[in-house]
GROMACS .gro file of N, CA and C in nm:
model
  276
    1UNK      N    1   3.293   0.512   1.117
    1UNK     CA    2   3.153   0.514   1.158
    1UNK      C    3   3.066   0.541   1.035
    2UNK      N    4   2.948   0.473   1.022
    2UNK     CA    5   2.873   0.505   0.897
    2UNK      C    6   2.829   0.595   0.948
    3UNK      N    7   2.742   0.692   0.834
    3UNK     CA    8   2.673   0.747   0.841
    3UNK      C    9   2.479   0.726   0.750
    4UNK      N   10   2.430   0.804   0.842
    4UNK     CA   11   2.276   0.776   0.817
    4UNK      C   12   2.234   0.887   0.680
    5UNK      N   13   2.177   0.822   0.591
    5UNK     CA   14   2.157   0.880   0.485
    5UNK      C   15   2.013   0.930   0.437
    6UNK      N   16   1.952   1.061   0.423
    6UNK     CA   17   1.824   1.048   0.465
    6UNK      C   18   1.774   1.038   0.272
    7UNK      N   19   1.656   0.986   0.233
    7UNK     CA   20   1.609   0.963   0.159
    7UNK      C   21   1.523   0.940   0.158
    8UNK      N   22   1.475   1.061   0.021
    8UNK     CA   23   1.285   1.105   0.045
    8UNK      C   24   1.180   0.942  -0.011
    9UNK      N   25   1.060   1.028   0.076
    9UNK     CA   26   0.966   0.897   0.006
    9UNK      C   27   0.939   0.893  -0.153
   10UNK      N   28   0.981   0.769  -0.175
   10UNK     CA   29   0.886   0.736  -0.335
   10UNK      C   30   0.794   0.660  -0.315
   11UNK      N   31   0.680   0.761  -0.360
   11UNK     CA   32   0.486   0.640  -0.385
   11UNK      C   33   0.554   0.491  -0.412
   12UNK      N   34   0.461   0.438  -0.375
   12UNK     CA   35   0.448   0.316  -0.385
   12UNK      C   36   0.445   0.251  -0.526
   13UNK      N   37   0.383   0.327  -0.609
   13UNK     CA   38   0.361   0.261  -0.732
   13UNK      C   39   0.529   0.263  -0.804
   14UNK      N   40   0.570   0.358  -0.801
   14UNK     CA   41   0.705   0.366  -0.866
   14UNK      C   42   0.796   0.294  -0.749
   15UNK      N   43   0.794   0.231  -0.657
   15UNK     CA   44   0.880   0.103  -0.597
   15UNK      C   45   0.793  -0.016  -0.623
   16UNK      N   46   0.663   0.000  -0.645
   16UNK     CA   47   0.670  -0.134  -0.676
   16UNK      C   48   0.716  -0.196  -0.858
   17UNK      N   49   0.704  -0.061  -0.889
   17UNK     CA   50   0.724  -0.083  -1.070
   17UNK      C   51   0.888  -0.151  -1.069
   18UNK      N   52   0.965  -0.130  -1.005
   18UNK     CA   53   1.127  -0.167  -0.965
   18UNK      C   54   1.129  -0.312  -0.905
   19UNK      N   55   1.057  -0.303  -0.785
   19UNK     CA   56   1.090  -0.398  -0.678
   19UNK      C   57   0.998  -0.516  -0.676
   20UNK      N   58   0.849  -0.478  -0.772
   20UNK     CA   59   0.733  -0.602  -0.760
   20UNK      C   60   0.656  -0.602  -0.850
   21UNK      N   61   0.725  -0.613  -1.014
   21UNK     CA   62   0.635  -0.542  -1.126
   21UNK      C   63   0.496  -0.608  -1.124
   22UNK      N   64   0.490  -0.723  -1.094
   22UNK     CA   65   0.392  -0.878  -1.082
   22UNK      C   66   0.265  -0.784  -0.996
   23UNK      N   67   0.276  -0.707  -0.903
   23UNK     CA   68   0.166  -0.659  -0.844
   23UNK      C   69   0.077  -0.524  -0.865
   24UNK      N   70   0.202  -0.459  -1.039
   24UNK     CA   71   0.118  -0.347  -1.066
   24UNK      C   72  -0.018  -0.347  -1.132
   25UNK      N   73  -0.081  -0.457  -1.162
   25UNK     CA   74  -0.188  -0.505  -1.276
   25UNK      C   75  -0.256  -0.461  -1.134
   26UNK      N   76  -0.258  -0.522  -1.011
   26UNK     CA   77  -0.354  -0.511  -0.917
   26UNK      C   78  -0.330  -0.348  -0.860
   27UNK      N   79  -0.207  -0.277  -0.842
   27UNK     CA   80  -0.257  -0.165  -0.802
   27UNK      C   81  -0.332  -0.099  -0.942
   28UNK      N   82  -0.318  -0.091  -1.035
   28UNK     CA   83  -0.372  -0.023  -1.115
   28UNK      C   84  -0.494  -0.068  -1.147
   29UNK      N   85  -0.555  -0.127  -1.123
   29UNK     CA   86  -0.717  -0.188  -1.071
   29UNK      C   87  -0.753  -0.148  -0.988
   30UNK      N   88  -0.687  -0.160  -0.864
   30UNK     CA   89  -0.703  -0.039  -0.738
   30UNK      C   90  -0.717   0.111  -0.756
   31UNK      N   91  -0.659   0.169  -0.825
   31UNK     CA   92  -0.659   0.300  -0.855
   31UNK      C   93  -0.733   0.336  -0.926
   32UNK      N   94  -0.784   0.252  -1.006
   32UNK     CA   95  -0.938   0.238  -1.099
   32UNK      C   96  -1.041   0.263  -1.030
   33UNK      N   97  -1.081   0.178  -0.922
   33UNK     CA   98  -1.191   0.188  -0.887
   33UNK      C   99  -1.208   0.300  -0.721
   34UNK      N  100  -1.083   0.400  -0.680
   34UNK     CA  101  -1.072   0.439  -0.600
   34UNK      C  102  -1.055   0.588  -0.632
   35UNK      N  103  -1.136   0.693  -0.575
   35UNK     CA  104  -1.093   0.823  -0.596
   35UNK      C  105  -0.946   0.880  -0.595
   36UNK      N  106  -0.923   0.943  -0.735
   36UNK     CA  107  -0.754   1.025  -0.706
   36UNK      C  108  -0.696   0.999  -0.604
   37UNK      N  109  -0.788   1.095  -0.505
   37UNK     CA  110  -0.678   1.132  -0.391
   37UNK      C  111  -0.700   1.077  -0.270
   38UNK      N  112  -0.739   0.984  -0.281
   38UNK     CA  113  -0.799   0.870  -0.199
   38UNK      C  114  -0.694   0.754  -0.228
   39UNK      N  115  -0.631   0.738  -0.377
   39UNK     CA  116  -0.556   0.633  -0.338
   39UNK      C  117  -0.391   0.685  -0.317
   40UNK      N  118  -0.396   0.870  -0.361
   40UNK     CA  119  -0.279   0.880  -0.324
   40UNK      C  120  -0.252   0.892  -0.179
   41UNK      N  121  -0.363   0.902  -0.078
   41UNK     CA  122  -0.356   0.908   0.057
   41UNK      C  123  -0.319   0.773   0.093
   42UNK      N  124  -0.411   0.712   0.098
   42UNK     CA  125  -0.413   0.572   0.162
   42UNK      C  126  -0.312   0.439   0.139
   43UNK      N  127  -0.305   0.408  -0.032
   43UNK     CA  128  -0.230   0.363  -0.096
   43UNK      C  129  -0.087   0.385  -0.136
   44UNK      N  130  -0.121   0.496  -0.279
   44UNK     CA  131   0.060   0.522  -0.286
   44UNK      C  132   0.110   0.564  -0.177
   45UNK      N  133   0.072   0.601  -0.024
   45UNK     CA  134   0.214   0.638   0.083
   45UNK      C  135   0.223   0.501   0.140
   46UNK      N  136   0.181   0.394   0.125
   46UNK     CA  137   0.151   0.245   0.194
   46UNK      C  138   0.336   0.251   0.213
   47UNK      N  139   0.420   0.223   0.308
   47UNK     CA  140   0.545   0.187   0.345
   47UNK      C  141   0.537   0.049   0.254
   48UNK      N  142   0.492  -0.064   0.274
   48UNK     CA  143   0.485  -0.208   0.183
   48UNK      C  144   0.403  -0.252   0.123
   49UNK      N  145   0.417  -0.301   0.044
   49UNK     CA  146   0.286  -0.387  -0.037
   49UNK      C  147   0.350  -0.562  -0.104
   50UNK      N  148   0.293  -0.661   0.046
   50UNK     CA  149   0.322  -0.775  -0.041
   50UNK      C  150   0.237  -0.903  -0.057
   51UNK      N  151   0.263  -0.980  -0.134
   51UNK     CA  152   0.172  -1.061  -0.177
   51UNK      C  153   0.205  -1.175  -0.172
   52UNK      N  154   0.113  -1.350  -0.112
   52UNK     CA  155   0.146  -1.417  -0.121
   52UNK      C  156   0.080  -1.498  -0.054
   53UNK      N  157   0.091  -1.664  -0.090
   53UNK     CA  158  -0.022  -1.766  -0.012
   53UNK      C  159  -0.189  -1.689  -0.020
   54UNK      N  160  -0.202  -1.587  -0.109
   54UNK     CA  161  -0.321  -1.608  -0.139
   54UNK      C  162  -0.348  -1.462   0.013
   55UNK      N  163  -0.277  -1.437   0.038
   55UNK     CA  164  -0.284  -1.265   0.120
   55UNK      C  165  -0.200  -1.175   0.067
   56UNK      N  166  -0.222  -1.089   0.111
   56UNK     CA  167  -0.199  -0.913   0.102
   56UNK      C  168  -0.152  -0.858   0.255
   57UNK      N  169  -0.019  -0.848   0.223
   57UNK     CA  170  -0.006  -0.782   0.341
   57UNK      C  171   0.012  -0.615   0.317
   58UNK      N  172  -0.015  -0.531   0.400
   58UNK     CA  173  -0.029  -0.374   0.351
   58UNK      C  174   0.035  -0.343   0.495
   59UNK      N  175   0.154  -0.217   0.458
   59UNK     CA  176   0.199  -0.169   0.585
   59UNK      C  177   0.157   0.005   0.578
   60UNK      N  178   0.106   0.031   0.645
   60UNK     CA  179   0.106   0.194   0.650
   60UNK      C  180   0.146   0.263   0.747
   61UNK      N  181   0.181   0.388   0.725
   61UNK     CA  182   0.257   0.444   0.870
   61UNK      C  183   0.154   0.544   0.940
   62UNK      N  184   0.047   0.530   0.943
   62UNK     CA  185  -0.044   0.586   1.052
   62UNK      C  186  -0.166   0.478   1.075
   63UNK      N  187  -0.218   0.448   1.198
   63UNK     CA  188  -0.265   0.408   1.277
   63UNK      C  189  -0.439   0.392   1.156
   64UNK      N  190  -0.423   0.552   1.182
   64UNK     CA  191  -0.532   0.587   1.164
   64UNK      C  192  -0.581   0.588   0.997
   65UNK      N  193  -0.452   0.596   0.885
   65UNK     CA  194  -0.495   0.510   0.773
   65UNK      C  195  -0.547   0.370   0.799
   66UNK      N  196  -0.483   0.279   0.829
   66UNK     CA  197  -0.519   0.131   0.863
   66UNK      C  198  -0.652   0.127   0.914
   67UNK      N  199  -0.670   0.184   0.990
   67UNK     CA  200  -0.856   0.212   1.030
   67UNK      C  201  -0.940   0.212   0.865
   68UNK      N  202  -0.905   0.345   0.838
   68UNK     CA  203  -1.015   0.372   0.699
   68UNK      C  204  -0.967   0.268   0.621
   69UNK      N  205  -0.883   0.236   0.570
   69UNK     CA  206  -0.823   0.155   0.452
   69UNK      C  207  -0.886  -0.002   0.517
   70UNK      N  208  -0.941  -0.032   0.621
   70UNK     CA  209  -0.975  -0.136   0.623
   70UNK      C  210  -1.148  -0.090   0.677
   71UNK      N  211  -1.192   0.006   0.694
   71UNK     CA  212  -1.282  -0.037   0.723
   71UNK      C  213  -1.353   0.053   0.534
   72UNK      N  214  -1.327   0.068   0.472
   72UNK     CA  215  -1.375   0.180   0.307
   72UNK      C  216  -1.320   0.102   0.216
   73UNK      N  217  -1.206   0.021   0.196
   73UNK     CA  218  -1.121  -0.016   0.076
   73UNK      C  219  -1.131  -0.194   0.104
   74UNK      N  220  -1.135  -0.268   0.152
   74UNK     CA  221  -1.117  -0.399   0.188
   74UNK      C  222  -1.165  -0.503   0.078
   75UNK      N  223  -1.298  -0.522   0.038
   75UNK     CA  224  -1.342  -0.585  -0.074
   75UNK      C  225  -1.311  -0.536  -0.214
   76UNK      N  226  -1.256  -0.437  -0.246
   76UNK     CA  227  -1.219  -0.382  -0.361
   76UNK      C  228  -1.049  -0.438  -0.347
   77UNK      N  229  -0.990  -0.431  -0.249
   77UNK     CA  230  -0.884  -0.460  -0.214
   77UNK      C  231  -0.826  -0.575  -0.271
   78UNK      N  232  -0.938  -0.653  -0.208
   78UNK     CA  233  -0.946  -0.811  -0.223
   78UNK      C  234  -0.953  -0.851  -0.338
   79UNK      N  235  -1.033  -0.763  -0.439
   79UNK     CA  236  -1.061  -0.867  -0.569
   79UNK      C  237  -0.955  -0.755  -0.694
   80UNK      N  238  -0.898  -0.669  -0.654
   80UNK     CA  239  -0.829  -0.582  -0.704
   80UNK      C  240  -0.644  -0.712  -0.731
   81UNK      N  241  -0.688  -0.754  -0.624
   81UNK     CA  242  -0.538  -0.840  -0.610
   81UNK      C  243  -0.535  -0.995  -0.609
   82UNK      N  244  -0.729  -1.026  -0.601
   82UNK     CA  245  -0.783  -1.171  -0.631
   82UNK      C  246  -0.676  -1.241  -0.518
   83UNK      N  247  -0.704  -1.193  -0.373
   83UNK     CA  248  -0.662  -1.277  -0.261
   83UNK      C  249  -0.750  -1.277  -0.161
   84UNK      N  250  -0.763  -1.357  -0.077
   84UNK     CA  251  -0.879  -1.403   0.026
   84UNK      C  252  -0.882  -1.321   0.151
   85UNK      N  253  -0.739  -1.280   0.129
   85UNK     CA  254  -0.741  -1.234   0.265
   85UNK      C  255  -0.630  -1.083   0.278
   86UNK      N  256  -0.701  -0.993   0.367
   86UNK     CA  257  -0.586  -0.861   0.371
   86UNK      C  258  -0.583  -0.837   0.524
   87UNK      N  259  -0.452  -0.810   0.533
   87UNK     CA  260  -0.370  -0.793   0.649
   87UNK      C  261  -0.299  -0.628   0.666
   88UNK      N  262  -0.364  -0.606   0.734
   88UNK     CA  263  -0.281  -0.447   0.719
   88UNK      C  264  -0.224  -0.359   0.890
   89UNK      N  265  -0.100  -0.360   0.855
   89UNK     CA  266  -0.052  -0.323   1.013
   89UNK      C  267   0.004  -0.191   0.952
   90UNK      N  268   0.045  -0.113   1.058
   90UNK     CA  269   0.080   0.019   1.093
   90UNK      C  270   0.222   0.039   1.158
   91UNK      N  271   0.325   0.059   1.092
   91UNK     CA  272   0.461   0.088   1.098
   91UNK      C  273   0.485   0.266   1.134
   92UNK      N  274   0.439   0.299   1.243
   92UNK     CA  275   0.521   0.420   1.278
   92UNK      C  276   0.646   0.482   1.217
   0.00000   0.00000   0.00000
């Protein structure tokens, strides 16, 4: 029988520096123009960050980030990552 292995969160920025180096130019433009702890709330805990066809998809694990992060961050978002369009769902 396997067993379940628990393993802590790493920010976002240090998985994407591993897993999506191509998209750190845009978080670090993001983090530019966004208060400290504003993007360590909203952003670095983001569960995903991916990119493609010209969208942004963003996963976060509360409801209620996805609210602020789309209704405070959206046009900065957008030109932070120079895509047309952002998509952001909420992964419990």
């Amino acid at each position: 029988m396997d067993m379940l292995k628990w393993e802590p969160f790493t920010p976002l920025v240090e998985r994407m520096a591993q897993e999506s180096p191509e998209l750190l130019a845009g978080l670090h433009n993001l983090k530019e123009q966004m208060l400290p702890a504003e993007f360590e709330k909203y952003i670095n805990s983001l569960i995903s960050l991916k990119k493609g066809n010209g969208m942004l998809l963003l996963i976060t694990k509360k409801e209620m980030y996805r609210s602020i992060i789309e209704s405070k961050f959206l046009p900065v978002i957008r030109s932070s990552f120079s895509v047309d369009r952002v998509r952001i769902i909420s992964q419990p």
